[in-house]
């Protein structure tokens, strides 16, 4: 189900569906971290933050916060600092 949703949502333009695309990227990034795919997870997480800095959405930032929570055990703090500073 999640992979089907991701494929369908992948065609959404970031400029037209900014919050949806950013949330999708944060969700997929979190899934990559959960299976220890750090490189891909960080790539998607960074894209998510880049996109979500354009919107004012607490719910969207919740997705980034969940990503950070998943990232914490890996010990990669630089992303967490970047994403928190982008949300202000």
XYZ file of N, CA and C in Angstrom, residues 4-87:
252
model
N 2.591 1.771 -3.322
C 1.646 2.213 -4.356
C 1.379 3.702 -4.208
N 1.107 4.141 -2.982
C 0.883 5.561 -2.725
C 2.100 6.384 -3.126
N 3.287 5.897 -2.816
C 4.506 6.611 -3.151
C 4.665 6.748 -4.661
N 4.399 5.689 -5.412
C 4.508 5.758 -6.873
C 3.518 6.767 -7.449
N 2.300 6.759 -6.945
C 1.292 7.701 -7.430
C 1.665 9.135 -7.068
N 2.141 9.335 -5.873
C 2.475 10.674 -5.405
C 3.760 11.199 -6.033
N 4.604 10.311 -6.531
C 5.880 10.728 -7.116
C 5.692 11.649 -8.312
N 4.547 11.592 -8.953
C 4.307 12.439 -10.122
C 3.805 13.829 -9.750
N 3.556 14.060 -8.466
C 3.059 15.360 -8.022
C 4.181 16.398 -8.081
N 3.892 17.547 -8.666
C 4.890 18.612 -8.783
C 5.074 19.322 -7.439
N 6.337 19.470 -6.974
C 6.571 20.133 -5.694
C 6.006 21.554 -5.636
N 6.007 22.266 -6.751
C 5.507 23.631 -6.764
C 4.001 23.723 -6.623
N 3.282 22.685 -7.051
C 1.822 22.693 -6.990
C 1.290 21.988 -5.743
N 2.010 21.012 -5.267
C 1.586 20.206 -4.122
C 2.689 20.202 -3.070
N 3.148 21.370 -2.710
C 4.341 21.513 -1.871
C 4.266 20.703 -0.585
N 3.222 20.900 0.193
C 3.126 20.197 1.474
C 3.022 18.690 1.270
N 2.210 18.255 0.322
C 2.034 16.818 0.077
C 3.330 16.157 -0.359
N 4.063 16.803 -1.250
C 5.323 16.231 -1.729
C 6.341 16.189 -0.591
N 6.431 17.253 0.182
C 7.368 17.275 1.305
C 7.052 16.219 2.340
N 5.773 16.053 2.642
C 5.365 15.020 3.612
C 5.667 13.629 3.070
N 5.401 13.416 1.786
C 5.685 12.100 1.188
C 7.167 11.793 1.288
N 8.002 12.765 0.948
C 9.448 12.546 1.014
C 9.901 12.245 2.438
N 9.341 12.956 3.406
C 9.705 12.702 4.812
C 9.293 11.291 5.229
N 8.116 10.862 4.786
C 7.634 9.524 5.126
C 8.507 8.442 4.495
N 8.825 8.605 3.218
C 9.661 7.611 2.530
C 11.076 7.625 3.113
N 11.576 8.809 3.454
C 12.898 8.905 4.074
C 12.929 8.137 5.390
N 11.866 8.282 6.184
C 11.771 7.562 7.454
C 11.785 6.056 7.227
N 11.061 5.610 6.210
C 11.040 4.176 5.894
C 12.437 3.676 5.531
N 13.196 4.474 4.792
C 14.564 4.077 4.441
C 15.446 3.986 5.681
N 15.275 4.913 6.594
C 16.062 4.853 7.834
C 15.724 3.614 8.647
N 14.455 3.245 8.642
C 14.029 2.088 9.431
C 14.664 0.796 8.953
N 15.062 0.746 7.679
C 15.753 -0.442 7.163
C 17.257 -0.182 7.014
N 17.726 0.883 7.709
C 19.148 1.241 7.776
C 19.743 1.665 6.427
N 18.928 2.231 5.553
C 19.408 2.792 4.286
C 19.653 4.277 4.522
N 20.746 4.573 5.219
C 21.038 5.928 5.672
C 21.233 6.901 4.509
N 21.975 6.511 3.494
C 22.250 7.430 2.383
C 20.968 7.891 1.692
N 20.133 6.950 1.336
C 18.888 7.302 0.649
C 17.941 8.047 1.591
N 17.887 7.627 2.839
C 17.048 8.303 3.816
C 17.447 9.754 4.003
N 18.752 10.012 4.104
C 19.219 11.396 4.265
C 18.973 12.220 3.006
N 19.156 11.618 1.858
C 18.900 12.336 0.605
C 17.443 12.799 0.541
N 16.527 11.881 0.806
C 15.107 12.225 0.762
C 14.713 13.162 1.899
N 15.299 12.967 3.067
C 15.020 13.854 4.194
C 15.442 15.281 3.909
N 16.598 15.448 3.300
C 17.055 16.789 2.932
C 16.142 17.423 1.894
N 15.722 16.653 0.900
C 14.785 17.183 -0.100
C 13.478 17.589 0.567
N 13.033 16.787 1.520
C 11.794 17.096 2.229
C 11.904 18.437 2.958
N 12.994 18.636 3.677
C 13.181 19.898 4.408
C 13.261 21.070 3.425
N 13.979 20.889 2.321
C 14.066 21.958 1.320
C 12.679 22.373 0.839
N 11.821 21.401 0.609
C 10.465 21.679 0.114
C 9.589 22.260 1.218
N 9.649 21.673 2.408
C 8.740 22.083 3.480
C 9.091 23.434 4.104
N 10.268 23.962 3.824
C 10.572 25.298 4.322
C 9.722 26.349 3.619
N 9.061 25.978 2.534
C 8.214 26.912 1.785
C 6.785 26.977 2.312
N 6.429 26.137 3.258
C 5.053 26.114 3.755
C 5.024 26.333 5.262
N 3.906 26.799 5.740
C 3.671 26.930 7.176
C 2.691 25.825 7.559
N 3.208 24.697 7.990
C 2.348 23.569 8.309
C 2.925 22.789 9.479
N 2.236 22.862 10.595
C 2.662 22.095 11.756
C 2.639 20.610 11.491
N 1.635 20.164 10.756
C 1.512 18.739 10.453
C 2.681 18.269 9.587
N 3.071 19.088 8.620
C 4.208 18.715 7.782
C 5.487 18.645 8.609
N 5.645 19.574 9.531
C 6.832 19.549 10.388
C 6.810 18.341 11.328
N 5.624 17.839 11.643
C 5.531 16.619 12.448
C 6.167 15.438 11.719
N 6.017 15.402 10.393
C 6.633 14.328 9.610
C 8.155 14.433 9.677
N 8.676 15.651 9.615
C 10.125 15.840 9.724
C 10.595 15.472 11.128
N 9.806 15.818 12.134
C 10.160 15.454 13.516
C 10.213 13.933 13.674
N 9.281 13.233 13.048
C 9.297 11.762 13.103
C 10.553 11.219 12.430
N 10.934 11.832 11.315
C 12.163 11.445 10.634
C 13.355 11.629 11.580
N 13.404 12.771 12.253
C 14.494 13.038 13.202
C 14.521 12.022 14.332
N 13.355 11.635 14.822
C 13.277 10.637 15.889
C 13.848 9.306 15.410
N 13.535 8.941 14.175
C 14.057 7.694 13.609
C 15.557 7.795 13.382
N 16.013 8.982 13.059
C 17.432 9.202 12.779
C 18.285 9.220 14.044
N 17.725 9.611 15.162
C 18.484 9.781 16.409
C 19.312 8.561 16.808
N 18.766 7.337 16.764
C 19.586 6.180 17.169
C 20.800 5.956 16.272
N 20.729 6.451 15.050
C 21.849 6.298 14.130
C 22.980 7.239 14.531
N 22.636 8.311 15.239
C 23.642 9.242 15.719
C 23.986 10.341 14.739
N 23.136 10.593 13.792
C 23.404 11.613 12.782
C 22.694 12.900 13.172
N 23.379 13.767 13.892
C 22.749 14.962 14.459
C 22.736 16.162 13.516
N 23.615 16.199 12.551
C 23.692 17.365 11.665
C 22.366 17.620 10.957
N 21.685 16.571 10.501
C 20.396 16.744 9.841
C 19.365 17.289 10.814
N 19.327 16.763 12.020
C 18.344 17.205 13.001
C 18.494 18.696 13.281
N 19.698 19.171 13.382
C 19.942 20.599 13.603
C 19.444 21.395 12.405
N 19.746 20.936 11.194
C 19.324 21.630 9.974
C 17.800 21.693 9.885
N 17.131 20.594 10.137
C 15.678 20.576 9.986
C 14.988 21.415 11.051
N 15.532 21.442 12.260
C 14.924 22.287 13.301
C 15.114 23.760 12.969
N 16.267 24.138 12.455
C 16.493 25.551 12.142
C 15.683 25.971 10.928
N 15.344 25.058 10.045
C 14.529 25.379 8.871
C 13.068 25.578 9.207
N 12.644 25.056 10.335
C 11.221 25.147 10.682
C 10.853 26.472 11.330
